Short mmCIF file of C-alpha atoms in Angstrom, two decimals:
data_model
loop_
_atom_site.label_atom_id
_atom_site.label_comp_id
_atom_site.label_asym_id
_atom_site.label_seq_id
_atom_site.Cartn_x
_atom_site.Cartn_y
_atom_site.Cartn_z
CA MET I 6 -71.29 48.80 85.10
CA ARG I 7 -69.39 46.37 83.53
CA ARG I 8 -66.58 47.36 80.87
CA LEU I 9 -67.80 47.34 77.53
CA LEU I 10 -65.00 44.70 76.48
CA ASN I 11 -66.42 42.55 79.10
CA LEU I 12 -69.85 42.47 77.96
CA GLN I 13 -70.72 39.16 76.24
CA PRO I 14 -74.23 39.03 74.69
CA ARG I 15 -76.00 36.02 75.67
CA ARG I 16 -77.80 34.11 72.82
CA PRO I 17 -81.28 35.86 72.30
CA LEU I 18 -79.36 39.14 72.12
CA ARG I 19 -76.81 38.01 70.02
CA LEU I 20 -79.53 36.91 67.46
CA ALA I 21 -81.13 40.10 67.49
CA LEU I 22 -77.59 42.11 67.04
CA PHE I 23 -77.32 39.91 63.79
CA LEU I 24 -80.51 40.26 62.64
CA ALA I 25 -80.77 44.06 63.44
CA PRO I 26 -78.84 45.53 60.62
CA VAL I 27 -80.01 42.66 58.13
CA ALA I 28 -84.04 43.65 58.80
CA ALA I 29 -82.60 47.61 58.44
CA MET I 30 -81.11 47.29 55.04
CA LEU I 31 -84.12 45.30 54.16
CA VAL I 32 -86.76 47.85 55.43
CA THR I 33 -84.43 50.60 54.10
CA TYR I 34 -84.63 49.05 50.31
CA LEU I 35 -88.29 48.26 50.53
CA ALA I 36 -88.95 51.82 51.67
CA PHE I 37 -87.04 53.16 48.97
CA SER I 38 -88.36 50.43 46.67
CA ASP I 39 -92.08 51.46 47.40
CA ALA I 40 -91.55 55.16 47.01
CA ARG I 41 -90.15 54.95 43.41
CA LEU I 42 -92.42 52.37 42.25
CA ALA I 43 -95.66 54.56 43.71
CA GLU I 44 -94.32 57.35 41.52
CA ASN I 45 -93.27 55.30 38.40
CA PRO I 46 -94.61 51.72 38.27
CA GLN I 47 -92.39 51.03 35.47
CA ASP I 48 -89.37 51.54 37.42
CA ARG I 49 -86.32 49.58 36.87
CA LEU I 50 -83.92 50.42 39.66
CA LEU I 51 -85.18 49.18 42.70
CA PRO I 52 -87.59 46.36 41.46
CA ALA I 53 -89.94 44.87 44.44
CA PHE I 54 -89.22 41.56 45.74
CA SER I 55 -92.22 40.07 44.37
CA THR I 56 -90.85 41.16 40.76
CA MET I 57 -87.27 39.80 41.60
CA GLY I 58 -88.97 36.42 42.60
CA ASP I 59 -91.01 36.19 39.38
CA THR I 60 -88.05 36.82 37.08
CA LEU I 61 -86.00 34.34 38.94
CA LEU I 62 -88.50 32.05 38.72
CA ARG I 63 -88.77 32.39 35.03
CA MET I 64 -85.09 32.01 34.50
CA ALA I 65 -85.21 29.07 36.24
CA THR I 66 -87.81 27.23 34.91
CA GLU I 67 -89.20 28.70 31.65
CA PRO I 68 -86.69 27.38 28.57
CA ASP I 69 -85.30 30.73 26.59
CA ARG I 70 -87.36 31.43 23.29
CA ARG I 71 -84.05 31.55 21.19
CA SER I 72 -81.96 28.72 22.70
CA GLY I 73 -84.52 26.36 24.71
CA ASP I 74 -82.34 26.48 27.65
CA LEU I 75 -82.98 27.04 31.17
CA LEU I 76 -80.98 30.07 31.43
CA PHE I 77 -80.43 30.14 35.44
CA TRP I 78 -79.49 26.69 35.62
CA LEU I 79 -77.18 26.92 32.49
CA ASP I 80 -75.22 30.16 33.77
CA THR I 81 -75.06 28.43 37.33
CA GLY I 82 -73.63 24.85 36.09
CA VAL I 83 -71.25 26.53 33.34
CA SER I 84 -69.82 29.32 35.97
CA LEU I 85 -69.41 26.56 39.05
CA GLN I 86 -67.65 24.25 36.11
CA ARG I 87 -65.15 27.08 35.27
CA LEU I 88 -64.61 28.18 39.08
CA ALA I 89 -63.95 24.15 39.83
CA LEU I 90 -61.50 23.69 36.60
CA GLY I 91 -59.93 26.86 37.48
CA VAL I 92 -59.36 26.50 40.96
CA GLY I 93 -58.45 22.90 40.60
CA LEU I 94 -55.86 23.25 38.27
CA GLY I 95 -54.24 25.91 40.32
CA ALA I 96 -54.63 24.19 43.26
CA LEU I 97 -52.90 21.00 41.84
CA THR I 98 -50.11 23.42 40.30
CA ALA I 99 -49.57 25.32 43.60
CA LEU I 100 -49.56 22.19 45.69
CA MET I 101 -46.52 20.58 43.72
CA LEU I 102 -44.75 24.04 43.31
CA GLY I 103 -45.38 25.04 46.97
CA VAL I 104 -44.18 21.57 48.29
CA ALA I 105 -41.13 21.39 46.35
CA SER I 106 -40.24 24.83 47.09
CA GLY I 107 -40.75 24.39 50.67
CA LEU I 108 -39.03 20.96 51.28
CA ILE I 109 -36.33 20.77 48.83
CA PRO I 110 -33.80 23.95 49.45
CA LEU I 111 -32.46 23.54 45.89
CA ALA I 112 -36.02 23.71 44.27
CA GLY I 113 -36.56 26.50 46.68
CA ALA I 114 -33.64 28.49 45.55
CA SER I 115 -35.08 28.93 42.25
CA LEU I 116 -38.93 28.46 42.70
CA SER I 117 -39.05 30.98 45.83
CA PRO I 118 -38.24 34.14 44.19
CA LEU I 119 -39.80 33.48 41.20
CA LEU I 120 -43.31 32.68 42.90
CA ALA I 121 -42.82 36.05 44.99
CA ILE I 122 -42.28 37.68 41.18
CA ILE I 123 -45.31 36.25 39.69
CA ALA I 124 -47.60 36.58 42.86
CA MET I 125 -46.92 40.18 42.38
CA VAL I 126 -48.65 40.09 38.57
CA PRO I 127 -52.27 41.36 38.52
CA PRO I 128 -53.76 38.56 36.93
CA LEU I 129 -56.34 40.54 35.19
CA ALA I 130 -53.54 42.75 33.37
CA ILE I 131 -52.78 39.27 31.72
CA LEU I 132 -56.33 38.51 30.53
CA PRO I 133 -55.86 40.03 27.28
CA ILE I 134 -52.52 37.75 26.69
CA LEU I 135 -54.69 34.77 27.81
CA LEU I 136 -57.31 35.72 25.28
CA ILE I 137 -54.90 35.82 22.62
CA ALA I 138 -52.76 32.60 23.50
CA PHE I 139 -55.92 30.54 24.29
CA GLY I 140 -58.72 31.93 22.44
CA VAL I 141 -61.85 33.18 23.67
CA GLY I 142 -63.25 29.78 24.67
CA GLU I 143 -63.26 27.79 28.03
CA LEU I 144 -59.69 27.40 28.44
CA ALA I 145 -58.91 31.32 28.36
CA LYS I 146 -61.01 31.54 31.32
CA VAL I 147 -59.87 28.62 33.19
CA MET I 148 -56.68 29.52 32.88
CA LEU I 149 -57.08 32.97 34.09
CA ILE I 150 -58.61 31.63 37.40
CA ALA I 151 -55.77 29.01 37.77
CA ILE I 152 -52.77 31.51 37.40
CA GLY I 153 -54.84 34.14 39.60
CA VAL I 154 -55.00 31.66 42.43
CA ALA I 155 -52.05 29.31 42.01
CA PRO I 156 -48.92 31.68 42.98
CA PHE I 157 -50.84 32.84 46.69
CA ILE I 158 -51.82 29.20 47.23
CA ALA I 159 -48.13 27.83 46.30
CA ARG I 160 -46.65 30.49 48.45
CA GLU I 161 -49.17 29.91 51.43
CA LEU I 162 -47.94 26.07 50.84
CA GLU I 163 -44.55 26.88 50.86
CA GLY I 164 -44.73 28.65 54.23
CA ARG I 165 -46.58 26.01 55.54
CA VAL I 166 -43.93 23.31 54.50
CA ARG I 167 -41.08 25.19 56.19
CA GLU I 168 -43.27 25.55 59.42
CA LEU I 169 -43.34 22.01 59.98
CA PRO I 170 -40.97 21.28 62.81
CA ARG I 171 -37.22 20.62 61.83
CA GLU I 172 -37.52 17.64 64.13
CA GLN I 173 -39.89 15.64 61.79
CA LEU I 174 -37.76 15.70 59.01
CA ILE I 175 -34.90 14.33 60.89
CA LYS I 176 -37.18 11.64 62.78
CA ALA I 177 -38.69 10.65 59.41
CA GLN I 178 -34.84 10.05 58.37
CA THR I 179 -34.14 8.16 61.35
CA LEU I 180 -36.99 6.21 60.59
CA GLY I 181 -35.75 5.02 57.22
CA ALA I 182 -37.23 7.83 54.94
CA GLY I 183 -35.75 9.68 51.83
CA THR I 184 -36.47 12.66 50.27
CA TRP I 185 -39.02 10.81 48.40
CA LEU I 186 -40.86 8.83 51.35
CA THR I 187 -40.66 11.89 53.61
CA LEU I 188 -42.38 13.91 51.14
CA TRP I 189 -44.97 11.44 50.65
CA TYR I 190 -45.50 10.11 53.96
CA VAL I 191 -44.66 13.08 56.06
CA VAL I 192 -45.03 16.11 54.13
CA LEU I 193 -47.95 15.81 51.79
CA PRO I 194 -50.54 14.52 54.49
CA GLN I 195 -49.85 17.42 56.57
CA ILE I 196 -50.07 19.83 53.70
CA LEU I 197 -53.21 18.87 52.37
CA PRO I 198 -55.77 20.34 54.92
CA ARG I 199 -53.75 23.24 54.57
CA LEU I 200 -54.07 23.30 51.17
CA PHE I 201 -58.02 23.05 51.78
CA ASP I 202 -57.37 26.17 53.79
CA ALA I 203 -55.55 28.01 51.18
CA VAL I 204 -58.30 26.79 48.59
CA ARG I 205 -60.85 28.43 50.92
CA LEU I 206 -59.05 31.62 51.38
CA SER I 207 -58.39 31.94 47.70
CA LEU I 208 -61.98 31.31 46.53
CA GLY I 209 -62.93 35.19 46.92
CA ALA I 210 -60.35 35.99 44.41
CA ALA I 211 -61.45 32.89 42.08
CA TRP I 212 -64.90 34.41 41.54
CA LEU I 213 -63.63 37.81 41.12
CA PHE I 214 -61.44 36.41 37.93
CA LEU I 215 -64.50 34.17 36.99
CA ILE I 216 -66.90 37.15 36.74
CA ALA I 217 -64.28 39.54 34.81
CA ALA I 218 -63.49 36.78 32.29
CA GLU I 219 -67.00 35.98 31.85
CA ALA I 220 -68.21 39.86 31.45
CA ILE I 221 -65.45 40.30 28.87
CA ALA I 222 -65.49 37.15 26.70
CA SER I 223 -68.55 34.76 27.38
CA THR I 224 -71.66 33.80 25.99
CA GLU I 225 -73.10 32.14 29.30
CA GLY I 226 -72.49 32.02 32.95
CA LEU I 227 -73.39 34.23 35.99
CA GLY I 228 -71.13 36.83 35.24
CA TYR I 229 -72.16 37.11 31.49
CA ARG I 230 -75.86 37.37 32.73
CA ILE I 231 -75.20 40.17 34.98
CA PHE I 232 -73.24 42.24 32.54
CA LEU I 233 -75.58 41.33 29.90
CA MET I 234 -78.77 42.65 31.81
CA ARG I 235 -76.75 45.55 32.81
CA ARG I 236 -77.53 47.16 29.43
CA TYR I 237 -81.33 46.43 29.88
CA LEU I 238 -81.17 47.88 33.83
CA ALA I 239 -82.59 44.80 34.51
CA MET I 240 -81.89 44.96 38.54
CA ASP I 241 -84.66 42.44 38.91
CA LEU I 242 -82.52 39.86 37.76
CA ILE I 243 -79.16 41.49 38.52
CA LEU I 244 -79.92 41.41 42.18
CA PRO I 245 -81.16 37.96 42.70
CA TYR I 246 -78.02 36.65 40.78
CA VAL I 247 -75.54 38.42 42.90
CA ALA I 248 -77.58 37.09 45.99
CA TRP I 249 -77.49 33.34 44.19
CA MET I 250 -73.72 33.80 43.67
CA THR I 251 -73.09 34.93 47.55
CA GLY I 252 -74.92 32.00 48.63
CA LEU I 253 -72.84 29.53 46.01
CA ALA I 254 -69.71 31.22 47.69
CA TRP I 255 -70.83 30.67 51.16
CA PHE I 256 -71.81 27.05 50.67
CA LEU I 257 -68.38 26.30 48.69
CA ASP I 258 -66.52 27.62 51.56
CA TYR I 259 -68.64 25.81 53.97
CA ALA I 260 -68.34 22.53 52.19
CA LEU I 261 -64.35 22.70 52.12
CA ARG I 262 -64.42 23.56 55.99
CA VAL I 263 -66.66 20.27 56.60
CA LEU I 264 -64.80 18.22 54.43
CA ASN I 265 -61.44 19.59 55.91
CA ARG I 266 -62.83 18.56 59.33
CA ARG I 267 -63.94 15.14 58.12
CA LEU I 268 -61.02 13.86 56.27
CA PHE I 269 -58.20 15.20 58.58
CA PRO I 270 -59.70 14.80 62.13
CA TRP I 271 -56.29 15.31 63.71
CA TYR I 272 -55.88 18.42 62.04
CA GLY I 273 -56.42 21.30 64.52
CA ALA I 274 -55.97 19.07 67.41
CA GLU I 275 -52.19 19.05 67.14
CA ALA I 276 -52.12 21.85 70.04
CA GLY I 277 -51.35 19.32 72.73
CA ARG I 278 -47.85 17.99 70.98
CA MET V 17 -16.68 -3.15 72.57
CA SER V 18 -16.83 0.69 71.88
CA ALA V 19 -20.35 1.95 70.39
CA LEU V 20 -19.57 5.31 70.15
CA THR V 21 -16.21 7.01 69.75
CA LEU V 22 -15.07 10.61 69.66
CA LYS V 23 -11.88 11.58 68.48
CA ASN V 24 -10.94 15.25 69.56
CA VAL V 25 -14.32 16.35 68.13
CA GLY V 26 -14.84 20.47 67.97
CA MET V 27 -17.58 22.28 66.59
CA ARG V 28 -17.47 26.30 65.87
CA TYR V 29 -19.66 28.39 63.89
CA GLY V 30 -17.34 31.07 62.31
CA ASP V 31 -15.58 32.59 65.25
CA THR V 32 -17.79 31.00 67.95
CA VAL V 33 -16.56 27.70 69.23
CA VAL V 34 -19.20 25.88 70.73
CA LEU V 35 -17.73 22.66 71.14
CA GLU V 36 -14.12 21.77 71.41
CA ARG V 37 -11.54 18.48 72.03
CA LEU V 38 -14.31 16.11 73.08
CA ASN V 39 -12.68 12.72 73.40
CA LEU V 40 -15.09 9.89 74.29
CA ILE V 41 -15.44 5.95 73.98
CA LEU V 42 -18.84 4.78 74.82
CA ASP V 43 -19.04 1.09 75.61
CA SER V 44 -22.23 -0.59 74.06
CA GLY V 45 -24.80 -0.77 76.28
CA THR V 46 -24.13 2.16 78.18
CA PHE V 47 -26.60 4.73 79.27
CA CYS V 48 -24.84 8.17 78.88
CA ALA V 49 -26.40 11.26 80.23
CA VAL V 50 -24.80 14.34 79.20
CA VAL V 51 -25.93 17.54 81.31
CA GLY V 52 -24.55 21.09 81.32
CA ALA V 53 -25.85 24.49 81.77
CA SER V 54 -27.84 26.44 79.00
CA GLY V 55 -25.89 27.08 76.13
CA ALA V 56 -23.17 24.67 77.01
CA GLY V 57 -23.64 23.11 73.97
CA LYS V 58 -25.63 20.20 74.81
CA SER V 59 -27.93 20.28 71.57
CA THR V 60 -24.87 20.80 69.32
CA PHE V 61 -23.51 17.73 70.60
CA LEU V 62 -26.70 15.62 69.95
CA LYS V 63 -26.96 17.49 66.56
CA LEU V 64 -23.49 15.95 65.86
CA LEU V 65 -24.29 12.82 66.99
CA LEU V 66 -27.41 12.55 64.71
CA SER V 67 -25.30 14.09 61.46
CA GLU V 68 -27.74 17.08 61.64
CA LEU V 69 -24.51 18.55 62.08
CA GLN V 70 -21.08 18.11 60.68
CA PRO V 71 -18.30 18.34 63.32
CA THR V 72 -15.36 21.19 62.33
CA GLU V 73 -12.83 19.07 63.70
CA GLY V 74 -12.24 15.39 64.84
CA SER V 75 -13.90 12.55 63.90
CA ILE V 76 -17.17 10.09 65.18
CA THR V 77 -17.11 6.55 64.76
CA LEU V 78 -20.48 4.37 65.33
CA GLY V 79 -19.75 0.79 65.82
CA GLY V 80 -16.02 1.04 64.28
CA ARG V 81 -17.21 2.88 61.22
CA PRO V 82 -17.21 6.31 60.54
CA LEU V 83 -20.82 8.20 61.22
CA PRO V 84 -22.98 8.52 58.45
CA GLN V 85 -23.06 11.98 57.15
CA GLU V 86 -26.90 12.11 57.07
CA PRO V 87 -29.68 10.82 59.75
CA GLY V 88 -30.46 7.13 59.33
CA PRO V 89 -32.25 4.70 60.52
CA GLU V 90 -28.89 3.03 62.95
CA ARG V 91 -29.73 6.21 64.94
CA GLY V 92 -32.92 6.65 66.77
CA VAL V 93 -33.72 9.89 68.61
CA VAL V 94 -36.66 11.25 70.70
CA TYR V 95 -37.28 14.89 71.09
CA GLN V 96 -38.75 16.90 73.94
CA ARG V 97 -41.49 17.95 71.08
CA TYR V 98 -42.52 17.05 67.51
CA SER V 99 -41.28 13.45 68.38
CA VAL V 100 -44.51 11.73 66.78
CA PHE V 101 -46.59 12.30 63.56
CA PRO V 102 -49.76 14.58 64.63
CA HIS V 103 -51.27 12.84 60.96
CA LEU V 104 -50.80 9.53 62.15
CA THR V 105 -52.52 7.23 64.65
CA ALA V 106 -50.51 5.84 67.57
CA LEU V 107 -50.29 2.55 65.77
CA GLU V 108 -49.33 4.12 62.43
CA ASN V 109 -46.69 6.23 64.27
CA VAL V 110 -45.04 3.06 65.57
CA CYS V 111 -45.32 1.45 61.98
CA PHE V 112 -43.75 4.43 60.43
CA GLY V 113 -40.21 3.16 60.60
CA LEU V 114 -41.05 -0.64 59.95
CA GLU V 115 -43.16 0.11 56.87
CA ARG V 116 -40.40 2.84 55.25
CA THR V 117 -37.81 0.19 55.88
CA GLU V 118 -39.68 -2.84 55.11
CA GLY V 119 -40.99 -1.70 51.90
CA SER V 120 -39.29 -0.70 48.43
CA ALA V 121 -37.82 2.51 47.89
CA LEU V 122 -40.64 3.86 45.54
CA PHE V 123 -43.92 2.94 47.74
CA GLY V 124 -42.11 2.72 51.11
CA ARG V 125 -44.82 0.35 52.47
CA THR V 126 -45.66 -3.22 52.69
CA TRP V 127 -48.99 -5.18 51.70
CA GLY V 128 -50.70 -8.27 52.67
CA ALA V 129 -49.21 -10.79 55.08
CA LYS V 130 -45.96 -9.06 55.73
CA ARG V 131 -48.20 -5.94 56.82
CA ARG V 132 -50.15 -7.63 58.97
CA ALA V 133 -46.61 -9.11 60.73
CA LEU V 134 -45.55 -5.47 61.15
CA ARG V 135 -48.70 -4.61 62.47
CA THR V 136 -48.57 -7.23 65.36
CA GLU V 137 -44.99 -6.14 65.78
CA ALA V 138 -46.17 -2.73 66.36
CA ARG V 139 -49.01 -3.70 68.69
CA ASP V 140 -46.65 -5.67 70.89
CA LEU V 141 -44.46 -2.47 71.03
CA LEU V 142 -47.39 -0.44 71.93
CA GLU V 143 -48.18 -2.93 74.66
CA ALA V 144 -44.58 -2.60 75.68
CA VAL V 145 -45.37 1.05 76.59
CA GLY V 146 -48.63 0.63 77.88
CA LEU V 147 -50.26 2.17 75.21
CA THR V 148 -52.81 -0.85 73.74
CA ALA V 149 -55.40 1.35 74.37
CA ALA V 150 -54.67 4.19 72.66
CA ALA V 151 -53.56 2.39 69.11
CA ASP V 152 -55.90 4.29 66.89
CA ARG V 153 -55.88 7.61 68.60
CA PHE V 154 -54.07 10.69 67.06
CA PRO V 155 -51.01 12.35 69.29
CA GLY V 156 -52.89 15.29 69.67
CA ALA V 157 -55.79 13.22 71.57
CA LEU V 158 -52.69 11.79 73.78
CA SER V 159 -51.23 13.13 76.87
CA GLY V 160 -47.69 14.64 77.09
CA GLY V 161 -46.72 11.19 79.10
CA MET V 162 -48.30 9.20 76.38
CA GLN V 163 -46.99 11.06 73.45
CA GLN V 164 -43.38 10.57 74.76
CA ARG V 165 -43.93 6.65 75.63
CA LEU V 166 -45.42 6.46 71.98
CA ALA V 167 -42.36 8.20 70.48
CA LEU V 168 -40.33 5.68 72.35
CA ALA V 169 -41.84 2.75 70.99
CA GLN V 170 -41.94 4.24 67.49
CA THR V 171 -38.09 4.81 67.79
CA LEU V 172 -37.47 1.53 69.19
CA ALA V 173 -39.43 -0.30 66.39
CA LEU V 174 -36.30 -0.21 64.35
CA LYS V 175 -34.05 -1.42 67.00
CA PRO V 176 -31.20 1.52 67.06
CA GLU V 177 -27.64 0.80 67.37
CA LEU V 178 -27.84 3.93 69.50
CA LEU V 179 -30.97 5.65 71.02
CA LEU V 180 -30.69 9.67 71.39
CA LEU V 181 -32.75 11.37 73.70
CA ASP V 182 -32.96 15.28 73.96
CA GLU V 183 -34.89 15.94 76.95
CA PRO V 184 -37.33 13.45 76.47
CA PHE V 185 -38.79 14.10 79.57
CA GLY V 186 -38.36 17.65 80.26
CA ALA V 187 -42.09 18.77 79.60
CA LEU V 188 -43.47 16.17 81.94
CA ASP V 189 -44.88 16.60 85.33
CA PRO V 190 -43.06 14.67 88.27
CA GLY V 191 -45.73 11.71 88.13
CA ASN V 192 -45.67 11.13 84.67
CA LYS V 193 -41.82 11.89 84.71
CA GLN V 194 -41.09 9.14 86.96
CA ALA V 195 -43.33 6.42 85.16
CA ALA V 196 -41.53 7.60 82.24
CA HIS V 197 -38.33 6.98 84.03
CA ALA V 198 -39.33 3.32 84.76
CA LEU V 199 -40.43 2.64 81.37
CA LEU V 200 -37.28 3.86 79.82
CA GLN V 201 -35.05 1.77 82.45
CA ALA V 202 -36.86 -1.53 81.87
CA LEU V 203 -36.69 -0.79 78.11
CA TRP V 204 -33.08 -0.17 78.40
CA ALA V 205 -32.30 -3.13 80.42
CA GLU V 206 -34.23 -5.41 78.45
CA ARG V 207 -32.75 -4.55 75.20
CA GLY V 208 -29.32 -3.69 75.98
CA MET V 209 -29.30 -0.52 73.98
CA THR V 210 -26.47 2.22 74.10
CA VAL V 211 -28.36 5.62 74.88
CA VAL V 212 -27.21 9.30 74.69
CA MET V 213 -29.89 11.38 76.69
CA VAL V 214 -29.24 15.38 76.92
CA THR V 215 -30.96 16.79 79.93
CA HIS V 216 -30.57 19.71 82.04
CA ASP V 217 -32.03 17.57 85.01
CA LEU V 218 -29.07 16.41 87.13
CA SER V 219 -31.39 13.91 89.23
CA GLU V 220 -32.55 12.78 85.98
CA ALA V 221 -28.96 12.07 84.70
CA PHE V 222 -27.94 10.26 87.75
CA THR V 223 -31.39 8.22 88.13
CA LEU V 224 -31.00 6.63 84.61
CA GLY V 225 -27.39 7.11 83.77
CA THR V 226 -24.45 4.48 83.90
CA ARG V 227 -22.23 7.25 82.82
CA VAL V 228 -22.70 11.06 83.27
CA LEU V 229 -21.01 13.42 81.13
CA VAL V 230 -20.80 17.31 82.17
CA LEU V 231 -20.29 19.86 79.38
CA ASP V 232 -18.74 22.98 80.56
CA LYS V 233 -16.28 25.50 79.46
CA VAL V 234 -12.80 24.64 80.38
CA ARG V 235 -11.31 27.74 79.45
CA GLU V 236 -12.95 31.29 79.50
CA ASP V 237 -12.22 34.82 78.32
CA PRO V 238 -14.11 37.17 79.60
CA HIS V 239 -13.51 39.91 76.75
CA SER V 240 -14.88 37.38 73.90
CA PRO V 241 -17.01 34.53 75.42
CA GLU V 242 -17.18 32.98 72.30
CA ARG V 243 -13.17 31.86 72.01
CA PHE V 244 -13.32 28.97 73.84
CA GLY V 245 -16.30 25.97 73.55
CA ALA V 246 -17.30 23.20 75.93
CA SER V 247 -16.01 20.39 76.58
CA ILE V 248 -16.08 17.38 78.77
CA THR V 249 -15.20 18.52 82.29
CA TYR V 250 -16.47 15.57 84.19
CA ASP V 251 -16.99 11.91 83.01
CA LEU V 252 -18.71 9.96 86.28
CA PRO V 253 -19.52 6.25 86.27
CA VAL V 254 -22.47 5.58 88.39
CA ASP V 255 -22.30 2.38 90.26
CA ARG V 256 -25.62 0.98 90.02
CA SER V 257 -25.01 -1.31 92.77
CA ALA V 258 -23.96 1.29 95.61
CA PRO V 259 -26.46 3.01 97.42
CA PRO V 260 -28.14 6.30 96.08
CA GLY V 261 -26.05 9.34 96.95
CA ALA V 262 -22.81 7.34 96.94
CA ALA V 263 -21.62 8.58 93.29
CA SER V 264 -18.71 10.84 94.31
CA LEU V 265 -16.01 11.03 91.96
CA PRO V 266 -12.91 13.26 90.91
CA PRO V 267 -12.98 15.32 88.15
CA VAL V 268 -11.06 13.92 84.94
CA SER V 269 -8.46 16.34 83.73
#
């Protein structure tokens, strides 16, 4: 018998091991759902998959009676826009702060400790301040996401810039580059793929801030909808919405990974230096 | 003509003396190899010549003028690692210095006919180091020996007055090392550059150098080893016309 830590599952077994827990969860859900529905067909807590499908289809294809909007697509569009604006704004700010702080010691002397402190502020705790400062419109929600992810990304990039070999910075100077040209031609191009990675890692937090902001002050959006429907115990809508958001989050992560590989083919292949 | 002059140069960090009383006059076109045990201050010596560090005592002049306080295009350097930019192809790596020095301070690049001329120049350099076929590949896809040849081409593009080499072939296997030696010697003979190469490989030093310096401590205090720094203990001219192994010279005082 080989040791457990040396046993490698082959392809069919690997697939089975992945599917087994998923199937177990689905079967468990179905069993409990069926049991509850058999007792009370009106039960809302564990709706059947067909009910969830019907609800989702209705949200996606039938215009809302009051506004005439296709609510599912409206929610998705609005939420993704907030997420993109917030993460984009945060990433751009973080890129400038992180690179300045990491490359230029004079800038780092003031930015580095400041970022360390700001990163400790719980973003949700300043949501009331944002709502007061920017109103309950789009700006407050975008700002919450931006402020939520920027310090993390900035500190990450600062560290990455400092990790660039000292030799490269000296080399750039012997090749005629000053501070600005070194930043533009040596540091920035090497930091961009790391920015993509940092954004990917911060997406989880960005979703959290998005849903929190929508739950508190909004009139549409994925997060708004599930918190609205909570009042009606509408699990037939909440569960597919959660699944949809999970899918979107996974896709964004995947897209960023692919984009990073395409745009920066040299990235990750530096090991042989 | 003296290319590089060191007058009584010393370097100390706090109480620790790393280098002391370095005196050196290097003729233009010399290939100077610097050897010494680990911790003898070879790297510090190179950093002084690069202006990465400023000497705490003495003065250094390059081509008769005081050494600039910051690294610049009058000096080129090839390190053992991290010598080329991983995000640029081989050709772009060679173009780097040409583009930065020919372009404006704001854009640092060139356009049109000038850019094409620079590219041609860079391609010629790649050919000189045998990397024509690898022009569009990233350093990560090149072998260690190819990366070091690329680093040489990149540095030589700006025709530096002084070429500094920091264990440039230390990580290469013997075959690649020999090929790199031959290439470097050919380039040096062709261009008549002044070279300072730091190495811990004695045979490499005597193969390539026309002058070999040995850094070591002259004085030693067993109770506080940091009190005295290394100095030039041997200064050996290598006679290229003599058969190998003929270099046996007395130490300088």
